[in-house]
CSV table of C-alpha atoms in Angstrom, one decimal:
chain,number,residue,atom,x,y,z
A,1,MET,CA,5.7,-21.3,6.2
A,2,LEU,CA,8.9,-19.4,5.8
A,3,ALA,CA,12.4,-20.7,4.8
A,4,SER,CA,15.8,-19.3,4.8
A,5,SER,CA,17.3,-18.1,1.5
A,6,SER,CA,20.1,-20.6,1.8
A,7,ALA,CA,17.6,-23.4,1.8
A,8,LEU,CA,16.1,-22.1,-1.3
A,9,ALA,CA,19.3,-21.5,-3.2
A,10,ALA,CA,21.7,-23.6,-5.3
A,11,LYS,CA,24.9,-22.7,-6.9
A,12,VAL,CA,25.3,-22.7,-10.7
A,13,TYR,CA,28.3,-21.7,-12.8
A,14,LYS,CA,28.1,-19.9,-16.1
A,15,TYR,CA,30.9,-19.7,-18.6
A,16,THR,CA,31.5,-19.0,-22.3
A,17,ASP,CA,33.9,-21.3,-24.2
A,18,LYS,CA,36.1,-20.4,-27.1
A,19,ASN,CA,33.3,-20.9,-29.7
A,20,GLY,CA,31.1,-18.5,-27.9
A,21,VAL,CA,28.7,-21.2,-26.5
A,22,VAL,CA,27.3,-20.3,-23.1
A,23,THR,CA,27.1,-23.3,-20.7
A,24,TYR,CA,25.6,-23.6,-17.2
A,25,THR,CA,26.9,-26.3,-14.8
A,26,ASP,CA,27.0,-27.3,-11.2
A,27,LYS,CA,30.7,-28.2,-11.5
A,28,VAL,CA,33.4,-25.6,-10.6
A,29,VAL,CA,34.9,-24.2,-13.8
A,30,ARG,CA,37.8,-21.8,-14.0
A,31,GLY,CA,36.7,-18.3,-14.7
A,32,ALA,CA,33.0,-19.2,-14.5
A,33,LYS,CA,30.6,-16.8,-12.9
A,34,VAL,CA,28.5,-18.1,-10.0
A,35,ILE,CA,24.8,-17.6,-10.4
A,36,GLU,CA,22.6,-18.0,-7.3
A,37,PHE,CA,19.1,-19.3,-8.0
A,38,LYS,CA,16.4,-18.6,-5.3
A,39,ASP,CA,12.7,-19.6,-5.2
A,40,ARG,CA,11.4,-18.0,-8.4
A,41,MET,CA,7.8,-18.2,-7.5
A,42,VAL,CA,7.2,-14.8,-5.9
A,43,GLU,CA,4.0,-12.9,-6.4
A,44,LYS,CA,2.9,-9.9,-4.3
A,45,LEU,CA,-0.8,-10.7,-3.6
A,46,ASP,CA,-0.9,-9.4,0.1
A,47,ASN,CA,-2.5,-6.0,-1.0
A,48,ARG,CA,-5.2,-7.9,-2.8
A,49,LEU,CA,-6.6,-9.6,0.4
A,50,LYS,CA,-7.7,-7.2,3.1
A,51,LEU,CA,-8.6,-7.6,6.6
A,52,GLN,CA,-11.0,-4.8,7.8
A,53,LYS,CA,-12.3,-3.9,11.2
A,54,LEU,CA,-15.8,-2.5,11.7
A,55,LYS,CA,-16.5,-0.9,15.1
A,56,HIS,CA,-20.2,-0.7,16.2
A,57,GLU,CA,-22.3,-0.5,19.3
A,58,ALA,CA,-22.1,-4.4,19.9
A,59,GLY,CA,-18.3,-4.5,19.5
A,60,GLU,CA,-16.1,-5.1,16.5
A,61,THR,CA,-16.5,-7.2,13.4
A,62,LEU,CA,-13.6,-8.6,11.4
A,63,LEU,CA,-14.1,-8.8,7.6
A,64,VAL,CA,-11.9,-10.2,4.9
A,65,LYS,CA,-12.2,-9.0,1.4
A,66,ASN,CA,-10.7,-11.0,-1.5
A,67,GLU,CA,-10.1,-8.9,-4.6
A,68,LEU,CA,-8.5,-11.6,-6.5
A,69,TYR,CA,-10.0,-13.5,-9.4
A,70,ALA,CA,-9.3,-16.8,-7.6
A,71,PRO,CA,-10.4,-18.3,-4.4
A,72,VAL,CA,-8.2,-17.9,-1.4
A,73,GLU,CA,-7.9,-20.0,1.8
A,74,VAL,CA,-7.5,-17.8,4.9
A,75,GLU,CA,-6.6,-18.5,8.5
A,76,LEU,CA,-7.2,-15.8,11.1
A,77,SER,CA,-5.8,-16.0,14.6
A,78,LEU,CA,-5.9,-13.7,17.7
A,79,SER,CA,-3.4,-12.9,20.4
A,80,GLU,CA,-3.0,-10.7,23.4
A,81,VAL,CA,-6.8,-10.6,23.8
A,82,LYS,CA,-8.1,-8.4,26.6
A,83,ASN,CA,-11.7,-7.6,27.6
A,84,ALA,CA,-13.2,-9.6,24.7
A,85,SER,CA,-16.0,-12.1,24.5
A,86,PHE,CA,-16.7,-14.7,21.7
A,87,VAL,CA,-13.0,-15.3,21.2
A,88,PRO,CA,-12.5,-18.5,19.1
A,89,GLN,CA,-10.5,-21.3,20.7
A,90,LYS,CA,-8.6,-22.1,17.6
A,91,PRO,CA,-7.7,-20.1,14.5
A,92,ILE,CA,-10.6,-19.7,12.0
A,93,ARG,CA,-10.1,-21.0,8.4
A,94,TRP,CA,-12.2,-20.3,5.5
A,95,VAL,CA,-12.1,-20.4,1.7
A,96,LEU,CA,-13.2,-17.0,0.1
A,97,PRO,CA,-14.5,-17.3,-3.4
A,98,PRO,CA,-13.0,-15.0,-6.0
A,99,ARG,CA,-14.0,-11.3,-5.7
A,100,SER,CA,-15.9,-11.7,-2.4
A,101,GLU,CA,-16.1,-10.5,1.2
A,102,ILE,CA,-17.0,-12.4,4.4
A,103,ARG,CA,-17.5,-11.8,8.0
A,104,LEU,CA,-15.1,-14.0,10.0
A,105,LEU,CA,-15.7,-13.0,13.5
A,106,THR,CA,-17.5,-10.5,15.8
A,107,LEU,CA,-16.0,-9.6,19.3
A,108,ALA,CA,-17.9,-8.0,22.1
A,109,ALA,CA,-16.4,-6.1,25.1
A,110,LYS,CA,-16.8,-7.9,28.6
A,111,ASP,CA,-16.7,-4.5,30.1
A,112,PRO,CA,-18.5,-1.9,27.7
A,113,LYS,CA,-16.7,0.8,29.5
A,114,GLN,CA,-13.2,-0.5,28.7
A,115,PRO,CA,-11.7,-0.8,25.2
A,116,LEU,CA,-11.3,-4.1,23.3
A,117,HIS,CA,-7.7,-5.1,22.8
A,118,TYR,CA,-6.3,-7.8,20.5
A,119,LYS,CA,-3.8,-8.4,17.8
A,120,THR,CA,-4.7,-10.2,14.6
A,121,LYS,CA,-2.7,-12.4,12.2
A,122,LEU,CA,-4.1,-13.3,8.8
A,123,LEU,CA,-2.4,-15.9,6.6
A,124,HIS,CA,-3.6,-16.8,3.2
A,125,VAL,CA,-3.0,-19.3,0.3
A,126,LEU,CA,-4.2,-19.0,-3.2
A,127,GLY,CA,-6.7,-21.7,-4.3
A,128,ASN,CA,-9.4,-24.0,-2.9
A,129,PRO,CA,-8.0,-27.2,-1.4
A,130,LYS,CA,-11.4,-28.8,-1.5
A,131,GLN,CA,-11.7,-29.1,-5.2
A,132,SER,CA,-10.9,-32.3,-7.0
A,133,MET,CA,-8.4,-32.3,-9.9
A,134,LYS,CA,-9.4,-33.7,-13.3
A,135,PRO,CA,-7.0,-35.7,-15.5
A,136,TYR,CA,-5.5,-33.5,-18.2
A,137,ARG,CA,-2.6,-33.7,-20.5
A,138,TYR,CA,-1.2,-30.4,-21.4
A,139,PRO,CA,-0.5,-29.3,-25.0
A,140,LEU,CA,2.8,-27.6,-25.4
A,141,PRO,CA,2.3,-23.9,-24.2
A,142,TRP,CA,4.3,-22.2,-27.1
A,143,ARG,CA,4.3,-22.0,-30.9
A,144,GLY,CA,7.2,-22.9,-33.0
A,145,GLY,CA,10.2,-25.1,-32.1
A,146,PRO,CA,11.0,-27.7,-31.4
A,147,PHE,CA,12.9,-26.6,-28.4
A,148,ARG,CA,14.9,-28.2,-25.7
A,149,LEU,CA,14.0,-29.2,-22.2
A,150,THR,CA,16.8,-27.6,-20.0
A,151,GLN,CA,15.5,-28.5,-16.5
A,152,GLY,CA,12.8,-30.8,-15.6
A,153,ALA,CA,11.1,-32.0,-12.4
A,154,ASN,CA,13.3,-32.2,-9.4
A,155,GLY,CA,16.0,-30.2,-11.2
A,156,LYS,CA,18.9,-29.6,-8.8
A,157,PHE,CA,19.5,-26.1,-10.1
A,158,SER,CA,16.3,-24.4,-9.0
A,159,HIS,CA,13.3,-27.0,-9.2
A,160,ASN,CA,13.8,-28.0,-5.5
A,161,THR,CA,11.2,-26.0,-3.7
A,162,PRO,CA,7.6,-27.0,-3.1
A,163,LYS,CA,6.3,-24.3,-5.5
A,164,GLY,CA,8.5,-25.4,-8.3
A,165,ARG,CA,9.5,-29.0,-7.8
A,166,TYR,CA,7.6,-30.3,-10.9
A,167,ALA,CA,8.2,-27.3,-13.2
A,168,MET,CA,9.7,-27.5,-16.6
A,169,ASP,CA,12.2,-25.1,-18.2
A,170,ILE,CA,12.3,-25.0,-22.0
A,171,ALA,CA,15.0,-23.0,-23.8
A,172,MET,CA,13.6,-20.8,-26.7
A,173,PRO,CA,14.4,-17.5,-28.4
A,174,GLU,CA,13.0,-14.4,-26.9
A,175,GLY,CA,9.8,-13.4,-28.6
A,176,THR,CA,8.4,-16.9,-29.0
A,177,PRO,CA,4.6,-16.9,-28.7
A,178,ILE,CA,3.5,-18.3,-25.4
A,179,ILE,CA,-0.1,-19.8,-25.5
A,180,ALA,CA,-2.4,-21.1,-22.8
A,181,ALA,CA,-2.0,-24.8,-22.4
A,182,ARG,CA,-5.4,-25.1,-20.8
A,183,ALA,CA,-8.6,-23.0,-20.6
A,184,GLY,CA,-9.2,-20.8,-17.5
A,185,THR,CA,-9.3,-17.4,-15.9
A,186,VAL,CA,-6.3,-15.1,-15.7
A,187,VAL,CA,-5.7,-14.6,-12.0
A,188,SER,CA,-2.5,-12.5,-11.8
A,189,ILE,CA,0.0,-10.9,-14.2
A,190,GLU,CA,3.2,-9.0,-14.3
A,191,ASN,CA,4.2,-7.1,-17.4
A,192,ASN,CA,6.6,-4.3,-16.5
A,193,GLN,CA,9.7,-6.0,-15.3
A,194,SER,CA,12.9,-5.7,-17.3
A,195,GLY,CA,16.1,-7.8,-16.9
A,196,ARG,CA,16.5,-9.4,-13.5
A,197,GLY,CA,14.2,-6.9,-11.9
A,198,THR,CA,12.8,-7.2,-8.4
A,199,HIS,CA,10.7,-10.4,-8.8
A,200,PRO,CA,12.4,-13.7,-9.3
A,201,SER,CA,9.4,-14.8,-11.4
A,202,GLY,CA,10.0,-11.9,-13.9
A,203,ASN,CA,6.9,-11.2,-16.0
A,204,TYR,CA,4.3,-13.9,-15.7
A,205,VAL,CA,0.7,-15.0,-16.3
A,206,ARG,CA,-1.2,-17.2,-13.7
A,207,ILE,CA,-4.3,-19.1,-15.0
A,208,LEU,CA,-6.9,-20.7,-12.8
A,209,HIS,CA,-8.6,-23.9,-14.3
A,210,GLU,CA,-12.0,-25.2,-13.5
A,211,ASP,CA,-10.7,-27.9,-11.2
A,212,GLY,CA,-8.8,-25.5,-9.0
A,213,THR,CA,-5.3,-26.2,-10.5
A,214,MET,CA,-3.4,-23.3,-11.9
A,215,SER,CA,-0.8,-23.0,-14.6
A,216,VAL,CA,1.9,-20.4,-14.5
A,217,TYR,CA,4.2,-19.1,-17.2
A,218,LEU,CA,7.3,-17.3,-16.1
A,219,HIS,CA,10.1,-15.0,-17.4
A,220,LEU,CA,8.0,-13.5,-20.2
A,221,LYS,CA,9.1,-10.5,-22.3
A,222,ARG,CA,8.4,-7.1,-20.8
A,223,GLY,CA,5.3,-5.4,-22.3
A,224,SER,CA,4.3,-8.4,-24.3
A,225,LEU,CA,1.3,-9.7,-22.3
A,226,LYS,CA,-1.9,-9.9,-24.3
A,227,VAL,CA,-4.2,-10.8,-21.4
A,228,ARG,CA,-5.6,-9.0,-18.4
A,229,GLU,CA,-6.7,-10.2,-14.8
A,230,GLY,CA,-10.1,-11.6,-14.9
A,231,GLN,CA,-10.0,-12.4,-18.5
A,232,LYS,CA,-11.2,-15.9,-19.6
A,233,VAL,CA,-9.0,-17.6,-22.1
A,234,ALA,CA,-9.4,-20.7,-24.2
A,235,GLN,CA,-6.8,-23.3,-24.7
A,236,GLY,CA,-4.4,-22.0,-27.4
A,237,ALA,CA,-5.1,-18.3,-26.7
A,238,LEU,CA,-2.0,-16.1,-27.1
A,239,LEU,CA,-0.8,-14.9,-23.6
A,240,ALA,CA,2.6,-13.2,-24.2
A,241,LEU,CA,6.0,-13.6,-25.7
A,242,SER,CA,8.8,-15.5,-24.0
A,243,GLY,CA,11.5,-13.6,-22.5
A,244,ASN,CA,14.6,-13.6,-20.1
A,245,THR,CA,13.3,-11.7,-17.1
A,246,GLY,CA,13.5,-12.4,-13.3
A,247,ASN,CA,15.8,-15.2,-12.0
A,248,SER,CA,16.6,-16.4,-15.5
A,249,THR,CA,20.0,-17.4,-16.9
A,250,GLY,CA,19.1,-17.4,-20.5
A,251,PRO,CA,15.9,-17.0,-22.6
A,252,HIS,CA,13.4,-19.7,-21.7
A,253,LEU,CA,9.9,-20.4,-20.5
A,254,HIS,CA,9.4,-21.7,-17.0
A,255,PHE,CA,6.1,-23.6,-16.9
A,256,VAL,CA,4.6,-25.1,-13.8
A,257,VAL,CA,1.2,-26.4,-12.5
A,258,GLN,CA,0.2,-25.8,-8.9
A,259,ARG,CA,-2.7,-26.3,-6.6
A,260,ASN,CA,-3.5,-25.6,-2.9
A,261,VAL,CA,-3.0,-28.9,-1.2
A,262,GLY,CA,-4.2,-27.8,2.1
A,263,PHE,CA,-3.0,-24.3,3.2
A,264,ALA,CA,0.1,-24.8,1.0
A,265,LEU,CA,0.5,-23.8,-2.7
A,266,GLN,CA,2.6,-26.4,-4.3
A,267,SER,CA,3.6,-27.6,-7.8
A,268,ILE,CA,2.0,-31.0,-8.8
A,269,PRO,CA,3.2,-33.5,-11.4
A,270,PHE,CA,1.8,-33.1,-14.9
A,271,GLU,CA,2.2,-34.4,-18.4
A,272,PHE,CA,2.6,-32.7,-21.8
A,273,ASN,CA,0.6,-34.4,-24.6
A,274,GLN,CA,3.8,-35.1,-26.4
A,275,PRO,CA,7.4,-35.7,-25.4
A,276,ILE,CA,9.9,-32.9,-25.1
A,277,ASP,CA,12.9,-34.4,-23.3
A,278,ARG,CA,14.6,-35.6,-26.4
A,279,LEU,CA,13.8,-32.8,-28.8
A,280,PRO,CA,16.8,-31.1,-30.5
A,281,ASN,CA,17.8,-27.7,-29.4
A,282,PHE,CA,17.0,-25.1,-32.0
A,283,ALA,CA,16.8,-22.2,-29.7
A,284,GLY,CA,20.1,-20.9,-30.8
A,285,SER,CA,19.5,-21.0,-34.5
A,286,GLN,CA,16.2,-19.0,-34.7
């Protein structure tokens, strides 16, 4: 489930010509600055999923608490087990509903006079892989334009990881209104990052849809979010303003649709309800 940083990165060269036009290319250009893209889908959700141990006369019970506004698939495994009964043969997998808690396992001591000993490992993936997707063509998630598609699906610059393979990058001026392309519940947000910051995603909004898919809006302007976690939003609702935060080489919106495909959160193909790949680029003139 982990990959080296070199496998997630690609070299891009940035330079400004004599007319002041900024260009990004994968070709070596004299005097150009090298920009390294990494997997830009980074969200710190670990502290929202908690494994708790409850000790009692019969032994120890392991509980998992999901504080997120989305279902989470978890896998619990044990190692270095000593003096324990009722140890599962295989890792336990379960899907926790949003804002819920579940007992995964209770262990008892074989010798009550000796302590239980074991180590736990809890893995988790956002989303419920058992849900069936519904056909949906996404309205454009912004107001204004038209704007230019600068990187599409399987883009060699940075759309080459499972989480972002089918993402779309659309160049637009900072401050462009970003709207919900589909109704759903706001699952997680980031609103306080400035510049490149510490998260490749920059400021973002993640929305869970009724069929288990999730749309994510990245690189938003700091302090511009208009929604909160747990809020239900309608299609067309104002989410935030576009920005240039995180792993971003210029003002744009990174839009991606994802789902849990079976203990793996991955981007999935989607369609807008109108073409954007041939639109003129008015981003520099507004």
